[in-house]
């Protein structure tokens, strides 16, 4: 799950990587100084380390730039696509509850400052950030979507190609 910023020391760019088999957080990125082009390179490198992981960037104004870098420059081949063939995920106030294990103190600290305001809007408290929460929400949604499918991937071993690997989430 990826939440993008401009990288000009204001809002943060963040991503979370979850193990699709047990929901455990295995990696996190958090920076307010990384330009979008460098952020795309980092995502391409890190996601490739996890077997060409599914990358689910938020599709907003800034996110579109990141998607363009990942798709057209780095030719990353496993970007989230919706049922209308749009790359990325349109996220506004979407946080799903899942059984996941968060290992990052920074993410926990952000979760502790996430509030519901007087207008019932879920957001970061004044002066706080929500970037790790948003990237975690996207990764959690991707994990949830993958866990609903019967098959995640097939083994590369020829005599086991007919045996699907599925997450141990049921």
mmCIF file of C-alpha atoms in Angstrom:
data_model
loop_
_atom_site.group_PDB
_atom_site.id
_atom_site.type_symbol
_atom_site.label_atom_id
_atom_site.label_comp_id
_atom_site.label_asym_id
_atom_site.label_seq_id
_atom_site.Cartn_x
_atom_site.Cartn_y
_atom_site.Cartn_z
ATOM 1 C CA UNK A 1 0.000 0.000 0.000
ATOM 2 C CA UNK A 2 1.423 3.378 -1.057
ATOM 3 C CA UNK A 3 0.552 6.942 -0.025
ATOM 4 C CA UNK A 4 2.436 9.608 -2.007
ATOM 5 C CA UNK A 5 3.514 13.165 -1.217
ATOM 6 C CA UNK A 6 5.582 15.731 -3.079
ATOM 7 C CA UNK A 7 8.651 15.145 -0.896
ATOM 8 C CA UNK A 8 9.093 18.774 0.066
ATOM 9 C CA UNK A 9 9.251 18.355 3.854
ATOM 10 C CA UNK A 10 5.471 18.710 4.328
ATOM 11 C CA UNK A 11 3.334 15.609 4.065
ATOM 12 C CA UNK A 12 4.993 12.164 4.033
ATOM 13 C CA UNK A 13 5.320 9.534 1.354
ATOM 14 C CA UNK A 14 4.812 6.125 2.900
ATOM 15 C CA UNK A 15 4.369 2.503 2.006
ATOM 16 C CA UNK A 16 3.666 -0.696 3.897
ATOM 17 C CA UNK A 17 4.439 -4.245 2.796
ATOM 18 C CA UNK A 18 2.366 -7.040 4.316
ATOM 19 C CA UNK A 19 3.050 -10.764 4.101
ATOM 20 C CA UNK A 20 0.054 -12.105 2.158
ATOM 21 C CA UNK A 21 0.217 -15.427 4.003
ATOM 22 C CA UNK A 22 -0.066 -14.224 7.587
ATOM 23 C CA UNK A 23 -0.819 -10.483 7.438
ATOM 24 C CA UNK A 24 2.416 -9.493 9.160
ATOM 25 C CA UNK A 25 3.944 -6.124 8.332
ATOM 26 C CA UNK A 26 7.383 -6.872 6.852
ATOM 27 C CA UNK A 27 8.497 -3.464 5.599
ATOM 28 C CA UNK A 28 7.685 0.219 5.875
ATOM 29 C CA UNK A 29 8.890 3.419 4.225
ATOM 30 C CA UNK A 30 8.279 6.938 5.583
ATOM 31 C CA UNK A 31 9.845 10.154 4.277
ATOM 32 C CA UNK A 32 8.861 13.753 3.632
ATOM 33 C CA UNK A 33 12.009 14.520 1.631
ATOM 34 C CA UNK A 34 11.889 11.926 -1.135
ATOM 35 C CA UNK A 35 10.831 13.254 -4.566
ATOM 36 C CA UNK A 36 8.242 11.217 -6.467
ATOM 37 C CA UNK A 37 10.734 9.888 -9.023
ATOM 38 C CA UNK A 38 13.027 8.579 -6.260
ATOM 39 C CA UNK A 39 10.031 7.205 -4.340
ATOM 40 C CA UNK A 40 9.006 5.276 -7.469
ATOM 41 C CA UNK A 41 12.518 3.822 -7.751
ATOM 42 C CA UNK A 42 12.474 2.755 -4.093
ATOM 43 C CA UNK A 43 9.057 1.103 -4.518
ATOM 44 C CA UNK A 44 10.218 -0.697 -7.662
ATOM 45 C CA UNK A 45 13.320 -2.005 -5.861
ATOM 46 C CA UNK A 46 11.599 -3.006 -2.604
ATOM 47 C CA UNK A 47 8.531 -4.577 -4.220
ATOM 48 C CA UNK A 48 10.815 -6.614 -6.476
ATOM 49 C CA UNK A 49 12.548 -8.001 -3.371
ATOM 50 C CA UNK A 50 9.196 -9.465 -2.319
ATOM 51 C CA UNK A 51 8.527 -11.480 -5.478
ATOM 52 C CA UNK A 52 7.202 -8.590 -7.572
ATOM 53 C CA UNK A 53 4.723 -7.667 -4.849
ATOM 54 C CA UNK A 54 1.357 -6.203 -5.724
ATOM 55 C CA UNK A 55 1.764 -2.414 -5.451
ATOM 56 C CA UNK A 56 -1.404 -0.495 -4.588
ATOM 57 C CA UNK A 57 -0.794 3.255 -4.808
ATOM 58 C CA UNK A 58 -3.487 5.744 -3.883
ATOM 59 C CA UNK A 59 -4.799 7.255 -7.126
ATOM 60 C CA UNK A 60 -5.081 10.959 -6.427
ATOM 61 C CA UNK A 61 -3.391 13.949 -8.060
ATOM 62 C CA UNK A 62 0.062 13.187 -6.668
ATOM 63 C CA UNK A 63 -0.503 9.429 -6.828
ATOM 64 C CA UNK A 64 -1.110 9.660 -10.583
ATOM 65 C CA UNK A 65 2.452 10.969 -10.989
ATOM 66 C CA UNK A 66 3.829 8.051 -8.998
ATOM 67 C CA UNK A 67 1.742 5.565 -11.008
ATOM 68 C CA UNK A 68 3.100 7.117 -14.210
ATOM 69 C CA UNK A 69 6.685 6.660 -12.998
ATOM 70 C CA UNK A 70 6.094 3.070 -11.886
ATOM 71 C CA UNK A 71 4.190 2.040 -15.014
ATOM 72 C CA UNK A 72 5.927 3.978 -17.789
ATOM 73 C CA UNK A 73 9.475 4.534 -16.521
ATOM 74 C CA UNK A 74 10.146 1.471 -14.346
ATOM 75 C CA UNK A 75 7.621 -0.729 -16.178
ATOM 76 C CA UNK A 76 6.621 -2.292 -12.873
ATOM 77 C CA UNK A 77 4.361 -5.175 -13.806
ATOM 78 C CA UNK A 78 2.230 -5.749 -10.708
ATOM 79 C CA UNK A 79 0.292 -2.528 -10.086
ATOM 80 C CA UNK A 80 -3.233 -2.628 -8.664
ATOM 81 C CA UNK A 81 -5.881 -2.188 -11.364
ATOM 82 C CA UNK A 82 -9.577 -1.726 -10.648
ATOM 83 C CA UNK A 83 -12.459 -3.263 -12.589
ATOM 84 C CA UNK A 84 -12.423 -0.244 -14.963
ATOM 85 C CA UNK A 85 -8.722 -0.843 -15.778
ATOM 86 C CA UNK A 86 -7.559 2.219 -13.824
ATOM 87 C CA UNK A 87 -4.208 1.777 -12.106
ATOM 88 C CA UNK A 88 -4.098 2.570 -8.394
ATOM 89 C CA UNK A 89 -6.799 2.749 -5.772
ATOM 90 C CA UNK A 90 -9.103 5.698 -5.102
ATOM 91 C CA UNK A 91 -8.949 6.097 -1.310
ATOM 92 C CA UNK A 92 -10.811 8.764 0.630
ATOM 93 C CA UNK A 93 -12.045 7.595 3.990
ATOM 94 C CA UNK A 94 -11.363 3.894 3.589
ATOM 95 C CA UNK A 95 -9.740 1.913 6.367
ATOM 96 C CA UNK A 96 -10.544 -1.781 6.660
ATOM 97 C CA UNK A 97 -10.165 -3.742 9.868
ATOM 98 C CA UNK A 98 -8.156 -6.915 9.293
ATOM 99 C CA UNK A 99 -6.199 -9.325 11.396
ATOM 100 C CA UNK A 100 -2.705 -7.941 10.817
ATOM 101 C CA UNK A 101 0.398 -7.614 12.902
ATOM 102 C CA UNK A 102 1.961 -4.147 12.909
ATOM 103 C CA UNK A 103 5.626 -4.139 13.931
ATOM 104 C CA UNK A 104 6.379 -0.435 13.536
ATOM 105 C CA UNK A 105 6.293 1.989 16.473
ATOM 106 C CA UNK A 106 5.856 4.881 14.005
ATOM 107 C CA UNK A 107 2.715 3.294 12.554
ATOM 108 C CA UNK A 108 1.324 2.595 16.030
ATOM 109 C CA UNK A 109 2.039 6.210 17.034
ATOM 110 C CA UNK A 110 0.147 7.463 13.971
ATOM 111 C CA UNK A 111 -2.754 5.153 14.785
ATOM 112 C CA UNK A 112 -2.890 6.637 18.279
ATOM 113 C CA UNK A 113 -3.346 10.144 16.826
ATOM 114 C CA UNK A 114 -6.028 9.182 14.286
ATOM 115 C CA UNK A 115 -9.339 10.737 15.348
ATOM 116 C CA UNK A 116 -12.990 11.201 14.396
ATOM 117 C CA UNK A 117 -13.687 14.948 14.327
ATOM 118 C CA UNK A 118 -16.931 16.772 15.157
ATOM 119 C CA UNK A 119 -18.152 16.181 11.585
ATOM 120 C CA UNK A 120 -17.569 12.402 11.915
ATOM 121 C CA UNK A 121 -14.605 12.592 9.533
ATOM 122 C CA UNK A 122 -11.792 10.149 10.235
ATOM 123 C CA UNK A 123 -8.450 11.962 10.030
ATOM 124 C CA UNK A 124 -5.121 12.696 11.658
ATOM 125 C CA UNK A 125 -5.309 14.967 14.688
ATOM 126 C CA UNK A 126 -4.182 18.593 14.252
ATOM 127 C CA UNK A 127 -0.426 18.708 13.598
ATOM 128 C CA UNK A 128 -0.212 14.915 13.119
ATOM 129 C CA UNK A 129 0.111 12.749 10.011
ATOM 130 C CA UNK A 130 -1.817 9.820 8.527
ATOM 131 C CA UNK A 131 0.541 8.663 5.772
ATOM 132 C CA UNK A 132 1.566 5.365 7.369
ATOM 133 C CA UNK A 133 -2.088 4.677 8.199
ATOM 134 C CA UNK A 134 -3.181 5.298 4.599
ATOM 135 C CA UNK A 135 -0.429 3.108 3.163
ATOM 136 C CA UNK A 136 -1.287 0.432 5.742
ATOM 137 C CA UNK A 137 -4.973 0.671 4.798
ATOM 138 C CA UNK A 138 -4.093 0.117 1.137
ATOM 139 C CA UNK A 139 -1.830 -2.825 1.925
ATOM 140 C CA UNK A 140 -4.544 -4.268 4.184
ATOM 141 C CA UNK A 141 -7.143 -3.904 1.443
ATOM 142 C CA UNK A 142 -4.827 -5.667 -1.020
ATOM 143 C CA UNK A 143 -4.212 -8.431 1.527
ATOM 144 C CA UNK A 144 -7.955 -8.779 2.116
ATOM 145 C CA UNK A 145 -8.622 -8.928 -1.634
ATOM 146 C CA UNK A 146 -5.916 -11.551 -2.156
ATOM 147 C CA UNK A 147 -7.210 -13.650 0.723
ATOM 148 C CA UNK A 148 -10.669 -13.802 -0.895
ATOM 149 C CA UNK A 149 -9.196 -15.454 -4.000
ATOM 150 C CA UNK A 150 -8.740 -19.203 -4.159
ATOM 151 C CA UNK A 151 -5.331 -18.944 -5.803
ATOM 152 C CA UNK A 152 -2.561 -16.466 -5.136
ATOM 153 C CA UNK A 153 0.256 -17.918 -7.166
ATOM 154 C CA UNK A 154 1.555 -21.173 -8.554
ATOM 155 C CA UNK A 155 4.797 -22.812 -7.632
ATOM 156 C CA UNK A 156 7.599 -22.539 -10.168
ATOM 157 C CA UNK A 157 8.443 -26.204 -9.593
ATOM 158 C CA UNK A 158 7.087 -28.102 -12.642
ATOM 159 C CA UNK A 159 5.683 -31.116 -10.760
ATOM 160 C CA UNK A 160 3.859 -28.788 -8.345
ATOM 161 C CA UNK A 161 2.405 -26.344 -10.871
ATOM 162 C CA UNK A 162 -1.114 -27.640 -10.372
ATOM 163 C CA UNK A 163 -0.985 -27.070 -6.595
ATOM 164 C CA UNK A 164 -1.962 -23.474 -5.724
ATOM 165 C CA UNK A 165 -0.309 -21.648 -2.872
ATOM 166 C CA UNK A 166 -2.954 -19.958 -0.725
ATOM 167 C CA UNK A 167 -2.689 -17.819 2.383
ATOM 168 C CA UNK A 168 -3.290 -19.426 5.743
ATOM 169 C CA UNK A 169 -5.982 -16.889 6.625
ATOM 170 C CA UNK A 170 -9.136 -18.985 6.698
#
